Coordinates of N, CA, C and O in Angstrom, one line a residue:
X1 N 40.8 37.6 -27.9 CA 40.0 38.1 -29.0 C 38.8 38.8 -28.4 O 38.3 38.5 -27.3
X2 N 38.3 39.7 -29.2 CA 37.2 40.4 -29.1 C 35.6 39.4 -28.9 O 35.3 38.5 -29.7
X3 N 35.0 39.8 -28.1 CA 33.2 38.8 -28.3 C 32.9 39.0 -29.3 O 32.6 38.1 -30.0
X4 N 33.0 39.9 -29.7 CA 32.5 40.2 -31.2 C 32.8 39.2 -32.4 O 32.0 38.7 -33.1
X5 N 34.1 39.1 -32.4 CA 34.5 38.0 -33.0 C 34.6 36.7 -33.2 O 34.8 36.1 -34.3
X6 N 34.5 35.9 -31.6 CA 34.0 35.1 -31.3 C 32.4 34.8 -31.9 O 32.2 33.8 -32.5
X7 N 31.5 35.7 -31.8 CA 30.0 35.4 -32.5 C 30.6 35.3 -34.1 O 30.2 34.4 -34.8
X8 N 31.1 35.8 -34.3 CA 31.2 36.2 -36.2 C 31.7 34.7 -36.4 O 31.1 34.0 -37.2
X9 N 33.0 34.2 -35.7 CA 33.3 32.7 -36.4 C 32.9 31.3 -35.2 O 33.6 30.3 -35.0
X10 N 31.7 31.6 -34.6 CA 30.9 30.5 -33.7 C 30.8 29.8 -35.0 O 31.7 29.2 -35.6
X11 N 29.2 30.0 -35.6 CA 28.5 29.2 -36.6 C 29.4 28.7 -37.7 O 29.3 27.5 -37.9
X12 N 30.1 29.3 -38.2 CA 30.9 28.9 -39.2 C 32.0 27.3 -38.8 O 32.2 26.2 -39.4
X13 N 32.3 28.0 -37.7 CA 33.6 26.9 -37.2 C 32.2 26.0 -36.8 O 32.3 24.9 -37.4
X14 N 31.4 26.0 -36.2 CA 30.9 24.5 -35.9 C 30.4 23.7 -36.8 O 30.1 22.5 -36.7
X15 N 30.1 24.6 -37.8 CA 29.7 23.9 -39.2 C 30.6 23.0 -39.8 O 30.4 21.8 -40.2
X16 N 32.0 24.2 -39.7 CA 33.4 22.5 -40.2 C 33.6 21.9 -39.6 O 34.2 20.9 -40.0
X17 N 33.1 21.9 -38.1 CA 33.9 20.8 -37.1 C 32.7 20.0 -37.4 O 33.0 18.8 -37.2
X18 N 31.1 20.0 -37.8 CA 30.7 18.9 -38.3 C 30.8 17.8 -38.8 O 30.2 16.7 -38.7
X19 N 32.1 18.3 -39.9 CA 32.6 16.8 -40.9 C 33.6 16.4 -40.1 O 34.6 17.0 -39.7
X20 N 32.9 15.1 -39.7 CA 34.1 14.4 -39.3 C 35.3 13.9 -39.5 O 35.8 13.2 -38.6
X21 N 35.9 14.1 -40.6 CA 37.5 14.8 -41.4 C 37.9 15.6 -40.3 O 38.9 15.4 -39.5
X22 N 37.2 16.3 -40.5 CA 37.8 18.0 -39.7 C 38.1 17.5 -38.2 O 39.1 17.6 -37.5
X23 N 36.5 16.9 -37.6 CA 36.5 16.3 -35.8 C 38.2 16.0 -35.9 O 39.2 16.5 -35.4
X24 N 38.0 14.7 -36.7 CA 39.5 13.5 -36.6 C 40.5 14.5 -36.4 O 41.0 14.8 -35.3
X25 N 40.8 15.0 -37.3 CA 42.4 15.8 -37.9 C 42.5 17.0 -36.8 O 43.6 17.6 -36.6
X26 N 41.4 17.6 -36.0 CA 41.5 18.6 -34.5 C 42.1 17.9 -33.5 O 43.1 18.3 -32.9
X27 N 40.9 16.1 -33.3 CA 41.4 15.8 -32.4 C 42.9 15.0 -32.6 O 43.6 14.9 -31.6
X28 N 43.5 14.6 -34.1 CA 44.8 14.4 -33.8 C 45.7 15.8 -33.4 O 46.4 15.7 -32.4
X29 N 45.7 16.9 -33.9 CA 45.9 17.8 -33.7 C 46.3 18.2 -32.5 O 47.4 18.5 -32.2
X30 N 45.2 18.1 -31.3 CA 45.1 18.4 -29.9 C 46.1 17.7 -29.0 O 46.9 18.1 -28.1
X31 N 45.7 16.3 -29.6 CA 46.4 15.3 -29.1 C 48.0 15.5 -29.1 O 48.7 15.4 -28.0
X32 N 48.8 16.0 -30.4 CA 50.2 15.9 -30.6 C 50.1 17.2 -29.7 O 50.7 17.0 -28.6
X33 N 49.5 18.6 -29.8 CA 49.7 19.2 -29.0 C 49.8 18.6 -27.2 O 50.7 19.2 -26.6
X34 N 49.1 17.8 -26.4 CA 49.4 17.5 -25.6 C 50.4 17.0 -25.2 O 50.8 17.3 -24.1
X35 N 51.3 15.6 -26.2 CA 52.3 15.2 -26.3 C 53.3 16.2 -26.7 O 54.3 15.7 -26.2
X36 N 53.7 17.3 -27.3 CA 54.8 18.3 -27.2 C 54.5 18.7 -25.8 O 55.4 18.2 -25.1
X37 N 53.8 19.2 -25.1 CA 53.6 20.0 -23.8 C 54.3 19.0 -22.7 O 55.1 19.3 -21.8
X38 N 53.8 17.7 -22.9 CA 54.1 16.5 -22.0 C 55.7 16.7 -21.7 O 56.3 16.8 -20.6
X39 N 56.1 16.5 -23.3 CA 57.6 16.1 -23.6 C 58.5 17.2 -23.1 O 59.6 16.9 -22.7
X40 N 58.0 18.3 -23.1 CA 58.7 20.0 -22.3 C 58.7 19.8 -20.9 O 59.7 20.1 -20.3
X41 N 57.6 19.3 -20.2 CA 57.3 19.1 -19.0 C 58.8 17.9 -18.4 O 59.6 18.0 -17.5
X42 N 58.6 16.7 -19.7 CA 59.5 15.8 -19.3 C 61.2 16.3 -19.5 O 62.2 16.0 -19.0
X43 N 60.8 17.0 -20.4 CA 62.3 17.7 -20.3 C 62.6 18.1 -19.1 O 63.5 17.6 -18.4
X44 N 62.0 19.1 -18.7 CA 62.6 19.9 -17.7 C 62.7 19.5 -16.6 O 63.5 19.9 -15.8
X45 N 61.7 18.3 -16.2 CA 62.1 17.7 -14.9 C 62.7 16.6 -15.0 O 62.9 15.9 -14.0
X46 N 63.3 16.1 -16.4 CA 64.6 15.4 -16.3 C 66.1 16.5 -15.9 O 67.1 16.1 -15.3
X47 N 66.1 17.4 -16.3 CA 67.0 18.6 -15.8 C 67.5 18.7 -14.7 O 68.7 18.8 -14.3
X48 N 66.1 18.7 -14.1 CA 66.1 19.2 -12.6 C 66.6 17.5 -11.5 O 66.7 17.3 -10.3
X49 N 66.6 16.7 -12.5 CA 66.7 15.4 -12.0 C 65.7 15.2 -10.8 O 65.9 15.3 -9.6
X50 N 64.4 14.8 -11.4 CA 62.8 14.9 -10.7 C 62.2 13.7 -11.6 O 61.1 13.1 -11.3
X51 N 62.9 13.4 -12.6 CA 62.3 12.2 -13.6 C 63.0 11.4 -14.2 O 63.9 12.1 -14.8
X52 N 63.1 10.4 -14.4 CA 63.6 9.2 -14.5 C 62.6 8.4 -15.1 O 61.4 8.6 -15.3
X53 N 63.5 7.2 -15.4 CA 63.2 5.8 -15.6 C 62.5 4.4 -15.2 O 62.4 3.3 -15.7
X54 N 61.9 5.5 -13.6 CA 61.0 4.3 -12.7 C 60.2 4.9 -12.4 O 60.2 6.1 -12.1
X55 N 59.1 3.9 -12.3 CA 57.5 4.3 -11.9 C 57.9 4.8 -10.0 O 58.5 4.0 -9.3
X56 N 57.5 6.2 -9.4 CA 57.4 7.1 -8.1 C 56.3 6.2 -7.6 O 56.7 5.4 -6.8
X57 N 55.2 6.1 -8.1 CA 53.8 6.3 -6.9 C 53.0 5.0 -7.4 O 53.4 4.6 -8.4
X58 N 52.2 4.5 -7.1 CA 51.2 3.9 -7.5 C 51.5 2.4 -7.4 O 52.6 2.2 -6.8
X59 N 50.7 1.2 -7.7 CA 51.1 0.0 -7.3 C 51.8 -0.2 -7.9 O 52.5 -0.6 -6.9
X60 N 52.8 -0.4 -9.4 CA 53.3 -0.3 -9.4 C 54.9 0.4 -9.3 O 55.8 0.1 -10.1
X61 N 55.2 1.2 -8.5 CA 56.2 1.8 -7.5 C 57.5 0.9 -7.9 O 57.4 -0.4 -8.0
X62 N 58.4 1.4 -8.2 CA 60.1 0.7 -8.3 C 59.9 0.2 -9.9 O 60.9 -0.3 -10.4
X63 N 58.8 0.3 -10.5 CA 59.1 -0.5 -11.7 C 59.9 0.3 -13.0 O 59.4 1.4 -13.2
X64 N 61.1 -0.1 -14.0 CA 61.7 0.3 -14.5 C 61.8 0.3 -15.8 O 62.2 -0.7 -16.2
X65 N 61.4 1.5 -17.0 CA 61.5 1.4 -17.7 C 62.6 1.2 -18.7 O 63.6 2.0 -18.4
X66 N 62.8 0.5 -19.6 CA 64.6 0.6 -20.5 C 64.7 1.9 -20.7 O 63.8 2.7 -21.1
X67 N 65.7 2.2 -20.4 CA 66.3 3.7 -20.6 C 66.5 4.3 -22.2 O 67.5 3.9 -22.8
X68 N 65.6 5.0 -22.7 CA 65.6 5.3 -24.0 C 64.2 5.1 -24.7 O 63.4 5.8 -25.4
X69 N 64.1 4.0 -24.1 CA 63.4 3.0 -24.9 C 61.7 3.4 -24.7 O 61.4 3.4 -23.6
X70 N 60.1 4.0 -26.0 CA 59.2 4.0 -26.4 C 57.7 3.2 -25.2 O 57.2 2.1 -25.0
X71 N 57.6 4.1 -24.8 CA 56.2 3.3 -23.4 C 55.3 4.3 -23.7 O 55.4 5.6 -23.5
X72 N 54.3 3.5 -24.4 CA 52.7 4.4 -24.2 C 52.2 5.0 -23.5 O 51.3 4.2 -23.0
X73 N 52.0 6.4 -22.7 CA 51.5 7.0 -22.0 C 52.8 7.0 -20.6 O 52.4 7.1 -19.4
X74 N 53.8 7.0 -20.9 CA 55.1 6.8 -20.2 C 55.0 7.8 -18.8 O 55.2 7.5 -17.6
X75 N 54.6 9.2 -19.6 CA 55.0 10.3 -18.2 C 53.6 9.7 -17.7 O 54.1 8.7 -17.1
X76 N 52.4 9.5 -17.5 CA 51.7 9.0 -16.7 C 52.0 7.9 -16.0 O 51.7 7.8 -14.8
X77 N 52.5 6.8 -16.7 CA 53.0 5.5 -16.0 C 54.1 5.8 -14.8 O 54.1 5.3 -13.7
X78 N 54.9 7.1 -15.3 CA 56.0 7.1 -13.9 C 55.5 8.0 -13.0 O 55.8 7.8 -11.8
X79 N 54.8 9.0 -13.5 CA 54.1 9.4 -12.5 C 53.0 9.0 -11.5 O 52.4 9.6 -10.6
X80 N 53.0 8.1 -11.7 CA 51.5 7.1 -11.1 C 50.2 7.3 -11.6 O 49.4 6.4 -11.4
X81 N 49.9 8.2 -12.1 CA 48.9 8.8 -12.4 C 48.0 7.9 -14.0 O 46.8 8.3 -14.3
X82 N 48.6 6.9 -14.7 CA 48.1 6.3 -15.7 C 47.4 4.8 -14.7 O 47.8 4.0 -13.9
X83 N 45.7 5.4 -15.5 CA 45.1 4.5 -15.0 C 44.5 3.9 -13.1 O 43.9 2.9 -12.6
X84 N 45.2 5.3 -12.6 CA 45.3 5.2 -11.2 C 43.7 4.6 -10.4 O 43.6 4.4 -9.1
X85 N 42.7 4.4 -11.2 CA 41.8 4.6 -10.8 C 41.9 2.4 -10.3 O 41.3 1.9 -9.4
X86 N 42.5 2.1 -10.8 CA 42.6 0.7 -11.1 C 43.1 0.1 -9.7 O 42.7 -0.9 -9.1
X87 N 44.6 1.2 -9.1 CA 45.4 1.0 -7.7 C 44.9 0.6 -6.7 O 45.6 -0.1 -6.0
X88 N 43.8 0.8 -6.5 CA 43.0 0.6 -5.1 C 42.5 -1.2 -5.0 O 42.4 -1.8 -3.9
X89 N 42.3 -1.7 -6.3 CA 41.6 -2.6 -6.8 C 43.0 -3.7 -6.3 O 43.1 -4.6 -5.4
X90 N 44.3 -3.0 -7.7 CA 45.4 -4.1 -7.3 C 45.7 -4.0 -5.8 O 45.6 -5.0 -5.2
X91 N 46.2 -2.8 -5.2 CA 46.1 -3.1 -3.8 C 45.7 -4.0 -2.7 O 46.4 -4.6 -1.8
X92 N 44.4 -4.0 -3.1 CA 43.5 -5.3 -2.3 C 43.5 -6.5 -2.9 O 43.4 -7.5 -2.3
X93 N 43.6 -6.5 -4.1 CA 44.0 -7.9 -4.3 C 45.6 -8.5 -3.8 O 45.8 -9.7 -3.5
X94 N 46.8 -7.5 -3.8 CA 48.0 -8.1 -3.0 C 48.1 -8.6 -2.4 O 48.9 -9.5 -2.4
X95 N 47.1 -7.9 -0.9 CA 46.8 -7.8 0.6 C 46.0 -8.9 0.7 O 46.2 -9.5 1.8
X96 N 45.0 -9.6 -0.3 CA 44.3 -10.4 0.0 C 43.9 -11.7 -0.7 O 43.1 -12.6 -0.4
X97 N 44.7 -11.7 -1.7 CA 44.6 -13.1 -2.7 C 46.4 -13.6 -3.2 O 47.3 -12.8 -3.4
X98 N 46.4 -14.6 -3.2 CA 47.8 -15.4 -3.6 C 47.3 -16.3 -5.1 O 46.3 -17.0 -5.3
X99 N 48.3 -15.7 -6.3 CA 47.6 -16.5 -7.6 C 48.6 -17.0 -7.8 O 49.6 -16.4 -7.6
X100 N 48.6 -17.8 -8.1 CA 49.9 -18.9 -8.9 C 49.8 -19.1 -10.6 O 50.5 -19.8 -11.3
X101 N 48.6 -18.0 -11.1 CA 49.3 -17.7 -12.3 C 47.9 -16.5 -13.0 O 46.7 -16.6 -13.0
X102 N 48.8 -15.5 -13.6 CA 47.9 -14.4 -13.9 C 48.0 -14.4 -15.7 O 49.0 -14.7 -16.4
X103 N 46.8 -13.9 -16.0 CA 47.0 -13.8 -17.7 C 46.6 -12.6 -18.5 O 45.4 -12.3 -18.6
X104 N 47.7 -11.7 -19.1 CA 47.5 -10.2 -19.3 C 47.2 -10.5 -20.8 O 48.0 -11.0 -21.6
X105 N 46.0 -10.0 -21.3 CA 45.5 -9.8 -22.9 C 46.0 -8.4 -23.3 O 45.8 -7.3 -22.6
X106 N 46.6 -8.6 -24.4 CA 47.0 -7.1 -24.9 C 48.1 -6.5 -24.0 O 47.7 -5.7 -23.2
X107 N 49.4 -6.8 -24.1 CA 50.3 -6.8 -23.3 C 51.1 -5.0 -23.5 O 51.5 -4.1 -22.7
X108 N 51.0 -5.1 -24.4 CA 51.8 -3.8 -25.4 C 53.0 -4.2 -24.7 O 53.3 -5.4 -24.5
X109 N 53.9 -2.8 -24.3 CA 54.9 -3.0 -24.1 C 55.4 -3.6 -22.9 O 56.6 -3.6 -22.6
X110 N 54.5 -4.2 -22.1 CA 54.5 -4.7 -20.3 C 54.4 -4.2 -19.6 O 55.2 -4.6 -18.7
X111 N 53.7 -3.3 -19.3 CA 53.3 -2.1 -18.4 C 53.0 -3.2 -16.8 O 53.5 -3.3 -15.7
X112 N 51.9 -3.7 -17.4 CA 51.0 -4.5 -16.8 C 51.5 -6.0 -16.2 O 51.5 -6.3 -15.0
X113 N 51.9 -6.9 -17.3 CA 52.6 -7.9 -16.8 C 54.1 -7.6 -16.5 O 54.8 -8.6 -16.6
X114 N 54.7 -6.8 -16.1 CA 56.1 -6.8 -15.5 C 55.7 -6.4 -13.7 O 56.1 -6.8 -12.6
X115 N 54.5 -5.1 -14.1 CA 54.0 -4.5 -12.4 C 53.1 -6.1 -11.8 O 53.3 -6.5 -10.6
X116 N 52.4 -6.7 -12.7 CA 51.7 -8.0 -12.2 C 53.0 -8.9 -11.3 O 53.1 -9.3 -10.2
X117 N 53.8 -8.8 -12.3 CA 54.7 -10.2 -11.8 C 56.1 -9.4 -10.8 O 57.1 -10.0 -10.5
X118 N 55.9 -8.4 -10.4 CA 56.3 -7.9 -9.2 C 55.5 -7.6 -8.1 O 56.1 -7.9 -7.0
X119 N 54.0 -7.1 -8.1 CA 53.1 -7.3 -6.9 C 53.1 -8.9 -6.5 O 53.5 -9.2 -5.4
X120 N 52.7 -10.2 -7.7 CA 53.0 -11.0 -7.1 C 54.0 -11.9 -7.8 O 54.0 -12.3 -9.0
X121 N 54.9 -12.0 -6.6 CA 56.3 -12.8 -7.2 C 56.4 -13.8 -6.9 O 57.5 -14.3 -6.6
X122 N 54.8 -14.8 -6.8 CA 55.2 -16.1 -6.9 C 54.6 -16.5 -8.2 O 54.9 -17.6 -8.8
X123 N 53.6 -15.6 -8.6 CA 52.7 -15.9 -9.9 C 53.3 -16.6 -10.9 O 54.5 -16.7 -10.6
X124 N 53.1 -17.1 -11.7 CA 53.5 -17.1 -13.3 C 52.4 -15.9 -14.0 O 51.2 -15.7 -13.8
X125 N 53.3 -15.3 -15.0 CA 52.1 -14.6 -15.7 C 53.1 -14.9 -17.0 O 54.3 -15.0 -17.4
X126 N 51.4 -15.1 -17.6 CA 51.1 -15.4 -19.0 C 50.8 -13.9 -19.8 O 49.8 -13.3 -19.5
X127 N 51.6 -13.3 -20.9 CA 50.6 -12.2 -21.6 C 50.9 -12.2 -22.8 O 52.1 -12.4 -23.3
X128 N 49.9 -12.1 -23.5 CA 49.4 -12.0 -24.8 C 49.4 -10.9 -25.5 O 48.5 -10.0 -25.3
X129 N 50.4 -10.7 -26.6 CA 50.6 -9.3 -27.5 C 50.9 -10.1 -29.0 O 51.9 -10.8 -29.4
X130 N 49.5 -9.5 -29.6 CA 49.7 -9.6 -31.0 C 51.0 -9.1 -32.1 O 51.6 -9.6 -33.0
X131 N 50.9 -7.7 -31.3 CA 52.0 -7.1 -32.3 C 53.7 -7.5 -32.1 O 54.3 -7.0 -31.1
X132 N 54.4 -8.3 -33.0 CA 55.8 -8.7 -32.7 C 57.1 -7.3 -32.2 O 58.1 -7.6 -31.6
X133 N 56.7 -6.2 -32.6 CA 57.1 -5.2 -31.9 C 56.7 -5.0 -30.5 O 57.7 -4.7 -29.8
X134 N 55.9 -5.0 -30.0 CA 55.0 -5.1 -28.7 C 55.8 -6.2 -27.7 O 56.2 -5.9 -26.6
X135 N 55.9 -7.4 -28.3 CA 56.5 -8.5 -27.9 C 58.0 -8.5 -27.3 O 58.6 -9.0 -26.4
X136 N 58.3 -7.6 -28.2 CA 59.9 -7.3 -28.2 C 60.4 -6.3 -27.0 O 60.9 -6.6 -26.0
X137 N 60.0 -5.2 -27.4 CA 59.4 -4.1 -25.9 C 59.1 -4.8 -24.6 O 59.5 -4.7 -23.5
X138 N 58.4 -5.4 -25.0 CA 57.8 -6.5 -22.9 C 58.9 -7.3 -23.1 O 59.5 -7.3 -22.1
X139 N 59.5 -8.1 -23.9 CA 60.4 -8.8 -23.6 C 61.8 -7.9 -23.1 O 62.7 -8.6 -22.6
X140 N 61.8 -6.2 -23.4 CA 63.1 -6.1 -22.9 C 62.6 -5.4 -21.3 O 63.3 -5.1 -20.4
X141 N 61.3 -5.2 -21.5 CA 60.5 -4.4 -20.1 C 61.5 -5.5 -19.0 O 62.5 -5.3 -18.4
X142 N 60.6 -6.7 -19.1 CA 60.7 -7.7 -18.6 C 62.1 -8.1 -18.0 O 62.3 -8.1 -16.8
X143 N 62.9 -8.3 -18.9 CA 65.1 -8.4 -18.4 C 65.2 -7.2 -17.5 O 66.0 -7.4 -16.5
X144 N 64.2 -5.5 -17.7 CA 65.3 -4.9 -17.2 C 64.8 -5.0 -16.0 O 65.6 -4.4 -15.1
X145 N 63.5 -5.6 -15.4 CA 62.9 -5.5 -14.2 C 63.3 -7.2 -13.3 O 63.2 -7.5 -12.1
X146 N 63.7 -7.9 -14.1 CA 64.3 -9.1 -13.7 C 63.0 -10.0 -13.3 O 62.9 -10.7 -12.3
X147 N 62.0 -9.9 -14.4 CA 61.1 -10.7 -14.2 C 61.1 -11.7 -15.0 O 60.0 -12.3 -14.9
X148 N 61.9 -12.2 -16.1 CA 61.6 -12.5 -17.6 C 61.2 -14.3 -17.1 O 60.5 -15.1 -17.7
X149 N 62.0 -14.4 -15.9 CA 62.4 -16.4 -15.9 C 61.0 -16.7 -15.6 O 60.7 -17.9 -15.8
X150 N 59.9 -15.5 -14.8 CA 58.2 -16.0 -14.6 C 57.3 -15.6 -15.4 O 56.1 -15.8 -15.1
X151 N 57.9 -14.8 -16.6 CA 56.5 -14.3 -17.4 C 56.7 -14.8 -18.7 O 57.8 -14.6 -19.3
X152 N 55.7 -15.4 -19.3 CA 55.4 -16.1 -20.8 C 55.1 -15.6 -21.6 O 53.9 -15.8 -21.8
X153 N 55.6 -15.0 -22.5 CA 55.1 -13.8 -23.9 C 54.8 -14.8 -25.0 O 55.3 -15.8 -25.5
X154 N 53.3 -14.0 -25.3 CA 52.9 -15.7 -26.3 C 52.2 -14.3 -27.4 O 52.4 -13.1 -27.2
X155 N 51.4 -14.9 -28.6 CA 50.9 -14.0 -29.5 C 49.6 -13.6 -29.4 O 49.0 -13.4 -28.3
X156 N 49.0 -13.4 -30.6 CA 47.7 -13.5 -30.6 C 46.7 -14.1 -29.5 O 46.8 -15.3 -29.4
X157 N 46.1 -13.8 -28.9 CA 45.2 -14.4 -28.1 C 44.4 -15.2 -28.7 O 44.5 -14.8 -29.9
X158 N 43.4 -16.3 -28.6 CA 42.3 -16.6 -29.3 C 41.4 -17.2 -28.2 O 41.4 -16.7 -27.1
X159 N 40.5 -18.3 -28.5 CA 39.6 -18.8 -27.5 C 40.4 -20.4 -27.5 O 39.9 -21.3 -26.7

């Protein structure tokens, strides 16, 4: 587009993006746009057979998602790249502490307690997911990674 243009719909457009209606429904907007782009990406490097079913990089490495089956933020989880900032942390805790039992709040689909109870495989882990769908998902995370006989899927959390 022309600068010119750009000035003529500056003021106007920031005035709608004021109402926070408008904010929400951009940023859902953006969002599904990044999820189509994601899913093209994952297309094509399932093609090229470059992508798969198990986590490449990161502490959790070898871990397996059900084939088919709905993971929140999935192409970052296999790529290593979800949350990476965290790796360094589980890392050193591997290398340097032995727990005989860990407890994951907010489990979703078992991202976390399936990679927990493979870094350490003597743990018991305990995780907590409210939603009975959520439950269901980490419980099949869980069979396909062959961790299910050490990890405890319980509900709601409370005090």
């Amino acid at each position: 587009m022309h600068p010119s243009i750009f000035r003529l719909l500056d003021q106007p457009s920031l005035w709608i993006m004021s109402f926070r209606v408008v904010d929400r429904a951009m940023g859902f907007l953006t969002y599904q746009r990044k999820r189509t782009m994601r899913r093209g990406i994952e297309t094509r490097l399932r093609e090229q057979g470059l992508y798969g079913d198990e986590v490449i990089r990161g502490s959790f490495k070898g871990l397996k998602f059900p084939v088919g089956k709905y993971a929140s933020a999935r192409f970052e989880k296999i790529i290593g790249a979800n949350e990476h900032e965290l790796y360094p942390l589980i890392e050193r805790l591997v290398a340097t502490k032995n727990y005989d039992e860990i407890i994951n709040v907010g489990a979703a689909e078992g991202f976390y307690a399936v990679g927990l109870a493979r870094v350490f495989p003597k743990a018991r882990v305990i995780c907590y997911e409210a939603l009975a769908d959520e439950r269901e998902q980490c419980r099949v995370m869980l069979e396909t990674n062959g961790v299910a006989d050490r990890v405890e899927i319980r509900g709601f959390c409370t005090s």
